[in-house]
Every structure is written in structure tokens, then in C-alpha cells.
């Protein structure tokens, strides 16, 4: 089964961007990426990996490969991602990969390799990310996951339906 994610609205992307933009600068920096990896995903990455990831995101957002142009290497200068490029990154990613492919790694990371994700897993992730979910968050999640858990296919259906 291949699911598709309905096009994300600018407001939804802005909400995601604001969660990632920890210092509210209007652009994502290496520090923001580091926080997302270490605090939200419990993954330790090196400075080199952070730089590589940022350059890759920028290349997705600009449609360029990040290589030198006219004898000048632009990669070291540009290690921030503004909202406009963030939208382009998301759109590029959604065009290149299936929803299951995009979500599988995140699913495995959140679950710690278990075969089911739980409402508790998602509430903890929202808390780590600093997302204000409100008192009805559990109810809204249980509405989408009546057994309070989901395997990858069910999780993808839940995400696709949001």
C-alpha cells in the first residue's frame, strides 16, 4: 500500500517550522538541527553530520547540489534555512519519497524499534518538541488510534488523514 500525504498548507508548515526554530530567528540553524536530533529524537550527531545535513536540506530547498559555482564554494557560507526554503525542502521530499518511506525511520526512532507506536510515544515526542498539545490531545490521538497504538501502516494512514 502506498499512501499519499495531502499537500500541507502553509500554516501547517509554519507551525512545524516554529517548533524547530528554537530561538525564533525565522531561520533554522545548526543549533536548531542539533536540538531536533538530540532532544526530540535522542540521537547524537557530530558537527560534521550536522553540517552535511544542513547542506543537504539547503540543496533540496534550492534544487542545487551544493557544489562550488564559478570556482567558489557556497556550502560553508549558507548554513541556515529560512521558511521559504523549508517549504521547498518539504515539497521536494514529498515528491521524491513515499509516505511510508518518509515515516518509517521516524516511526522506528520514536518506538525504539518496536512494531507499534503508542499514544504515549506521540505525547512524549510532542512534549520534547515543546508542542502545546492541550488537555484534549490524548482524546484526539485515541480518536485516530482507537487501540491507543498503531503499526507502521496504521500510523501512515493516521498521518495521511491529518
Backbone as JSON, one array per atom type, in Angstrom:
{
  "sequence": "XXXXXXXXXXXXXXXXXXXXXXXXXXXXXXXXXXXXXXXXXXXXXXXXXXXXXXXXXXXXXXXXXXXXXXXXXXXXXXXXXXXXXXXXXXXXXXXXXXXXXXXXXXXXXXXXXXXXXXXXXXXXXXXXXXXXXXXXXXXXXXXXXXXXXXXXXXXXXXXXXX",
  "N": [[0.83, -1.18, 0.0], [0.63, 2.14, -0.91], [0.65, 5.19, 0.47], [-0.48, 8.55, 0.18], [0.42, 11.8, 1.1], [-1.64, 14.4, 1.81], [-1.38, 17.65, 0.33], [0.52, 19.8, 2.33], [-0.59, 22.59, 4.11], [0.42, 26.02, 4.08], [0.21, 27.18, 6.62], [0.29, 24.95, 8.31], [2.87, 24.04, 7.8], [4.27, 26.25, 8.72], [3.74, 26.08, 11.45], [5.17, 23.75, 12.1], [7.73, 24.59, 11.39], [8.1, 26.66, 13.27], [8.25, 25.19, 15.64], [10.66, 23.88, 15.26], [12.41, 26.04, 15.0], [14.01, 27.09, 17.41], [15.07, 29.41, 18.66], [13.53, 31.38, 17.64], [14.25, 32.91, 15.34], [13.48, 33.01, 12.76], [14.69, 31.4, 10.97], [16.21, 28.23, 10.38], [18.9, 26.87, 12.12], [22.19, 25.37, 12.57], [22.27, 24.8, 15.28], [19.57, 24.52, 15.87], [18.99, 22.22, 14.39], [20.66, 20.43, 15.73], [19.44, 20.38, 18.25], [16.95, 19.28, 17.53], [17.73, 16.7, 16.7], [19.11, 15.72, 19.04], [17.46, 16.24, 21.36], [14.74, 15.85, 20.59], [14.76, 13.5, 19.09], [16.52, 11.88, 20.41], [19.13, 11.35, 19.44], [22.52, 11.34, 18.88], [24.6, 13.41, 17.05], [27.45, 14.23, 15.08], [29.36, 17.3, 14.65], [30.18, 17.47, 12.01], [28.27, 15.81, 10.77], [25.98, 17.32, 11.25], [26.54, 19.63, 9.72], [26.64, 18.47, 7.17], [24.0, 17.54, 6.96], [22.55, 19.95, 7.05], [23.54, 21.21, 4.72], [22.56, 19.4, 2.85], [19.78, 19.68, 3.21], [19.51, 22.36, 2.42], [20.28, 22.11, -0.25], [18.17, 20.56, -1.21], [16.13, 22.39, -0.91], [16.86, 24.42, -2.65], [17.22, 23.21, -5.02], [19.71, 22.75, -5.95], [22.97, 21.18, -6.05], [24.75, 21.9, -4.1], [27.4, 22.2, -4.68], [30.48, 23.8, -5.66], [30.22, 26.9, -7.38], [31.18, 28.6, -10.24], [33.86, 28.46, -9.46], [33.72, 29.02, -6.78], [33.04, 27.99, -3.53], [30.02, 27.63, -2.16], [28.94, 26.34, 0.01], [29.89, 26.55, 2.69], [29.15, 29.08, 3.46], [26.38, 29.3, 3.68], [24.48, 28.2, 5.97], [21.94, 28.06, 7.02], [18.4, 27.81, 7.12], [15.71, 29.31, 5.73], [12.16, 30.04, 6.06], [10.89, 29.92, 3.55], [12.64, 28.31, 2.01], [12.45, 26.05, 3.59], [9.81, 25.22, 3.08], [10.17, 24.5, 0.4], [11.97, 22.37, 0.75], [10.39, 20.48, 2.11], [8.37, 20.03, 0.17], [9.95, 19.04, -1.95], [10.92, 16.68, -0.8], [8.54, 15.26, -0.39], [7.85, 14.76, -3.01], [9.84, 13.05, -3.85], [9.84, 10.71, -2.31], [7.93, 7.96, -0.9], [5.18, 8.14, 1.42], [5.29, 6.14, 3.41], [8.0, 5.5, 3.32], [9.15, 7.91, 4.14], [8.11, 8.14, 6.73], [8.9, 5.76, 8.01], [11.52, 5.65, 9.18], [11.31, 7.6, 11.18], [9.2, 6.53, 12.67], [10.41, 4.14, 13.6], [12.45, 5.24, 15.15], [11.06, 6.7, 17.12], [9.64, 4.63, 18.36], [11.63, 3.06, 19.29], [12.36, 0.84, 17.89], [10.33, -0.96, 18.21], [7.34, -2.69, 17.09], [5.03, -1.24, 17.14], [3.58, 1.98, 17.54], [2.7, 4.13, 20.19], [0.04, 6.03, 21.76], [1.1, 7.29, 23.98], [3.83, 7.43, 23.24], [3.7, 9.36, 21.2], [2.67, 11.57, 22.57], [4.78, 12.04, 24.34], [6.81, 12.72, 22.52], [5.73, 15.1, 21.46], [5.82, 16.66, 23.77], [8.61, 16.77, 24.24], [9.32, 18.21, 22.0], [8.28, 20.6, 22.58], [5.72, 21.24, 21.9], [2.62, 22.64, 22.27], [0.04, 20.83, 23.23], [-2.43, 20.71, 24.42], [-5.2, 19.88, 26.64], [-6.88, 18.03, 25.53], [-5.42, 16.41, 23.88], [-4.75, 13.66, 24.15], [-7.28, 12.49, 23.79], [-7.85, 13.25, 21.15], [-5.81, 11.86, 19.81], [-6.45, 9.2, 20.46], [-8.83, 9.0, 19.13], [-7.96, 8.77, 16.53], [-6.37, 6.54, 16.77], [-7.78, 4.03, 17.91], [-7.08, 1.75, 19.44], [-5.11, 2.72, 20.94], [-2.6, 2.4, 19.95], [-0.49, 1.82, 17.06], [0.55, 0.09, 14.11], [3.16, 0.47, 11.6], [1.84, 0.81, 9.07], [-0.76, 1.53, 9.86], [-0.15, 3.83, 11.28], [0.84, 5.46, 9.21], [-1.54, 5.8, 7.78], [-2.96, 7.29, 9.66], [-1.41, 9.64, 9.76], [-1.6, 10.47, 7.1], [-4.24, 11.13, 7.02], [-4.47, 13.47, 8.42]],
  "CA": [[0.0, 0.0, 0.0], [1.37, 3.39, -0.95], [-0.2, 6.3, 0.87], [0.0, 9.87, -0.19], [0.16, 12.82, 2.1], [-2.26, 15.54, 1.14], [-0.47, 18.8, 0.39], [0.49, 20.53, 3.59], [-0.87, 24.01, 3.97], [1.49, 26.89, 4.57], [0.05, 27.37, 8.06], [0.77, 23.74, 8.97], [4.33, 24.05, 7.7], [4.75, 27.31, 9.61], [3.7, 25.54, 12.81], [6.31, 22.83, 12.23], [8.93, 25.42, 11.34], [8.24, 27.37, 14.55], [8.71, 24.22, 16.64], [12.09, 23.62, 15.0], [13.15, 27.3, 15.17], [14.01, 27.22, 18.87], [15.38, 30.78, 19.1], [12.57, 32.28, 16.98], [15.0, 33.81, 14.47], [12.92, 32.99, 11.42], [15.51, 30.51, 10.14], [16.74, 27.07, 11.1], [20.36, 26.88, 12.18], [22.8, 24.12, 13.01], [21.86, 24.58, 16.67], [18.2, 24.01, 15.82], [19.09, 20.83, 13.95], [21.26, 19.66, 16.82], [18.39, 20.2, 19.26], [15.96, 18.33, 17.0], [18.3, 15.36, 16.78], [19.46, 15.26, 20.39], [16.38, 16.29, 22.33], [13.48, 15.29, 20.1], [14.94, 12.14, 18.57], [17.52, 11.17, 21.23], [20.19, 10.9, 18.55], [23.71, 12.17, 18.94], [25.25, 13.56, 15.75], [28.67, 15.04, 15.13], [29.29, 18.59, 13.96], [30.28, 17.19, 10.58], [26.98, 15.3, 10.32], [25.05, 18.45, 11.24], [26.86, 20.46, 8.55], [26.22, 17.71, 5.99], [22.54, 17.54, 6.92], [22.09, 21.29, 6.67], [23.84, 21.42, 3.29], [21.63, 18.56, 2.09], [18.47, 20.34, 3.25], [19.59, 23.56, 1.58], [20.3, 21.69, -1.66], [16.8, 20.17, -1.55], [15.33, 23.61, -0.97], [17.25, 25.28, -3.77], [17.32, 22.41, -6.23], [21.11, 22.69, -6.34], [23.68, 20.1, -5.38], [25.62, 22.44, -3.06], [28.8, 22.23, -5.12], [31.04, 25.11, -5.99], [29.79, 27.51, -8.62], [32.15, 29.58, -10.74], [35.09, 28.38, -8.68], [33.51, 29.47, -5.4], [32.28, 27.02, -2.76], [28.98, 28.33, -1.4], [28.41, 25.5, 1.07], [30.26, 26.98, 4.03], [28.53, 30.36, 3.77], [24.93, 29.26, 3.82], [24.09, 27.07, 6.8], [20.66, 28.37, 7.65], [17.28, 27.51, 6.25], [14.58, 30.17, 6.04], [10.87, 29.37, 5.91], [10.64, 29.68, 2.13], [13.42, 27.13, 1.62], [11.88, 24.94, 4.34], [8.67, 24.75, 2.29], [10.71, 23.81, -0.78], [12.55, 21.1, 1.21], [9.27, 19.56, 2.38], [7.76, 19.67, -1.1], [10.89, 18.18, -2.69], [10.95, 15.38, -0.14], [7.28, 14.58, -0.65], [7.85, 14.34, -4.41], [10.86, 12.03, -4.09], [9.71, 9.5, -1.5], [6.59, 7.62, -0.45], [4.89, 8.47, 2.81], [5.82, 5.07, 4.25], [9.45, 5.64, 3.35], [9.46, 9.09, 4.95], [7.73, 7.92, 8.12], [9.44, 4.54, 8.6], [12.65, 5.95, 10.06], [10.79, 8.32, 12.34], [8.43, 5.54, 13.42], [11.35, 3.26, 14.3], [13.18, 6.01, 16.16], [10.14, 7.01, 18.22], [9.24, 3.41, 19.06], [12.79, 2.31, 19.77], [12.45, -0.4, 17.14], [9.15, -1.8, 18.43], [6.5, -2.74, 15.9], [3.85, -0.39, 17.31], [3.75, 3.29, 18.17], [1.58, 4.33, 21.1], [-0.39, 7.4, 22.05], [2.1, 7.81, 24.92], [5.03, 7.78, 22.46], [3.44, 10.6, 20.48], [2.55, 12.64, 23.57], [6.14, 12.33, 24.83], [7.51, 13.44, 21.45], [5.2, 16.47, 21.43], [6.34, 17.36, 24.94], [10.03, 17.04, 23.98], [9.42, 19.23, 20.95], [7.73, 21.86, 23.07], [4.45, 21.48, 21.22], [1.47, 22.78, 23.16], [-0.96, 19.93, 22.66], [-3.72, 20.9, 25.06], [-5.69, 18.82, 27.5], [-7.61, 17.02, 24.75], [-4.5, 15.76, 22.94], [-4.91, 12.21, 24.26], [-8.57, 12.14, 23.19], [-7.72, 13.39, 19.69], [-4.98, 10.76, 19.32], [-7.2, 7.94, 20.59], [-9.83, 9.0, 18.06], [-7.28, 8.28, 15.33], [-5.79, 5.22, 17.08], [-8.69, 3.53, 18.95], [-6.44, 0.77, 20.33], [-4.04, 3.51, 21.56], [-1.32, 2.09, 19.31], [-0.62, 1.58, 15.63], [1.75, -0.36, 13.41], [3.6, 1.48, 10.63], [0.81, 1.06, 8.06], [-1.84, 2.28, 10.52], [0.41, 5.15, 11.59], [0.86, 6.21, 7.95], [-2.93, 6.19, 7.49], [-3.3, 8.37, 10.59], [-0.72, 10.86, 9.33], [-2.16, 10.88, 5.81], [-5.58, 11.65, 7.25], [-4.48, 14.71, 9.22]],
  "C": [[0.88, 1.25, 0.0], [0.39, 4.51, -0.63], [0.37, 7.59, 0.31], [-0.4, 10.83, 0.9], [-0.47, 13.99, 1.36], [-1.32, 16.73, 1.26], [-0.61, 19.54, 1.73], [0.25, 22.0, 3.32], [0.26, 24.82, 4.58], [1.4, 27.07, 6.08], [0.55, 26.15, 8.84], [2.3, 23.69, 8.94], [4.93, 25.12, 8.6], [4.76, 26.82, 11.06], [4.87, 24.6, 13.06], [7.6, 23.62, 12.29], [9.17, 26.12, 12.68], [8.68, 26.44, 15.67], [10.21, 23.99, 16.49], [12.95, 24.86, 15.24], [13.13, 27.69, 16.64], [14.24, 28.66, 19.36], [14.51, 31.83, 18.43], [13.25, 33.35, 16.14], [14.41, 33.9, 13.07], [13.75, 32.17, 10.45], [16.03, 29.37, 11.02], [18.25, 27.07, 10.99], [20.87, 25.49, 12.55], [22.4, 23.79, 14.44], [20.44, 24.03, 16.73], [18.18, 22.55, 15.39], [19.63, 19.94, 15.06], [20.22, 19.38, 17.9], [17.36, 19.17, 18.78], [16.47, 16.9, 17.08], [18.46, 14.9, 18.22], [18.28, 15.21, 21.34], [15.09, 15.64, 21.85], [13.63, 13.83, 19.71], [15.96, 11.32, 19.36], [18.64, 10.58, 20.4], [21.35, 11.88, 18.62], [24.36, 12.21, 17.55], [26.46, 14.47, 15.91], [28.44, 16.38, 14.42], [29.34, 18.4, 12.45], [28.95, 16.69, 10.02], [25.93, 16.41, 10.28], [25.27, 19.33, 10.02], [26.38, 19.76, 7.27], [24.7, 17.75, 5.85], [22.0, 18.89, 6.49], [22.36, 21.56, 5.19], [22.88, 20.62, 2.41], [20.24, 19.21, 2.06], [18.45, 21.57, 2.36], [19.57, 23.18, 0.11], [18.91, 21.22, -2.1], [15.93, 21.4, -1.75], [15.63, 24.49, -2.16], [17.29, 24.53, -5.09], [18.73, 22.33, -6.76], [21.78, 21.56, -5.6], [24.67, 20.6, -4.34], [27.07, 22.52, -3.44], [29.22, 23.65, -5.47], [30.47, 25.61, -7.32], [30.78, 28.59, -8.99], [33.4, 29.62, -9.87], [34.95, 28.79, -7.23], [32.62, 28.45, -4.69], [31.3, 27.76, -1.86], [28.52, 27.57, -0.16], [28.7, 26.03, 2.46], [29.54, 28.26, 4.44], [27.08, 30.24, 4.22], [24.52, 28.04, 4.65], [22.89, 27.42, 7.65], [19.57, 28.13, 6.62], [16.11, 28.41, 6.64], [13.27, 29.43, 5.73], [10.56, 29.03, 4.46], [11.37, 28.43, 1.64], [12.91, 25.88, 2.34], [10.68, 24.35, 3.59], [9.15, 23.97, 1.08], [11.31, 22.46, -0.41], [11.44, 20.08, 1.42], [8.64, 19.1, 1.07], [8.66, 18.76, -1.93], [10.91, 16.78, -2.12], [9.69, 14.59, -0.43], [7.17, 14.09, -2.09], [8.76, 13.14, -4.64], [10.6, 10.7, -3.39], [8.25, 9.24, -1.13], [6.42, 8.0, 1.01], [5.46, 7.42, 3.75], [7.33, 5.18, 4.41], [9.86, 6.8, 4.25], [9.22, 8.8, 6.43], [8.39, 6.72, 8.79], [10.59, 4.81, 9.57], [12.21, 6.66, 11.33], [10.02, 7.37, 13.25], [9.37, 4.66, 14.25], [12.1, 3.99, 15.4], [12.29, 6.3, 17.37], [9.82, 5.76, 19.03], [10.41, 2.65, 19.65], [12.9, 0.95, 19.1], [11.28, -1.35, 17.37], [8.26, -1.74, 17.18], [5.22, -1.9, 16.0], [4.23, 0.92, 17.97], [2.51, 3.52, 19.04], [1.22, 5.81, 21.23], [0.62, 8.05, 23.0], [3.38, 8.24, 24.21], [4.85, 9.14, 21.8], [3.3, 11.79, 21.43], [3.92, 13.03, 24.12], [6.93, 13.11, 23.79], [7.03, 14.89, 21.38], [5.74, 17.28, 22.6], [7.81, 17.73, 24.74], [10.21, 18.17, 22.98], [8.88, 20.58, 21.4], [6.42, 22.23, 22.41], [3.34, 21.54, 22.26], [0.34, 21.94, 22.59], [-2.33, 20.04, 23.31], [-4.19, 19.68, 25.83], [-6.42, 17.73, 26.73], [-6.72, 16.25, 23.77], [-4.67, 14.24, 22.95], [-6.21, 11.76, 23.56], [-8.48, 12.2, 21.67], [-6.88, 12.25, 19.1], [-5.72, 9.43, 19.38], [-8.3, 7.86, 19.54], [-9.22, 8.45, 16.77], [-6.71, 6.87, 15.52], [-6.61, 4.61, 18.22], [-8.07, 2.5, 19.89], [-5.28, 1.4, 21.09], [-2.65, 3.11, 21.07], [-1.58, 1.81, 17.84], [0.67, 1.0, 15.09], [2.09, 0.69, 12.36], [2.51, 1.82, 9.62], [-0.34, 1.89, 8.65], [-1.39, 3.7, 10.84], [0.43, 6.03, 10.34], [-0.54, 6.67, 7.57], [-3.36, 7.35, 8.39], [-2.68, 9.69, 10.14], [-1.32, 11.38, 8.03], [-3.53, 11.51, 5.98], [-5.64, 12.95, 8.03], [-4.5, 15.93, 8.34]]
}
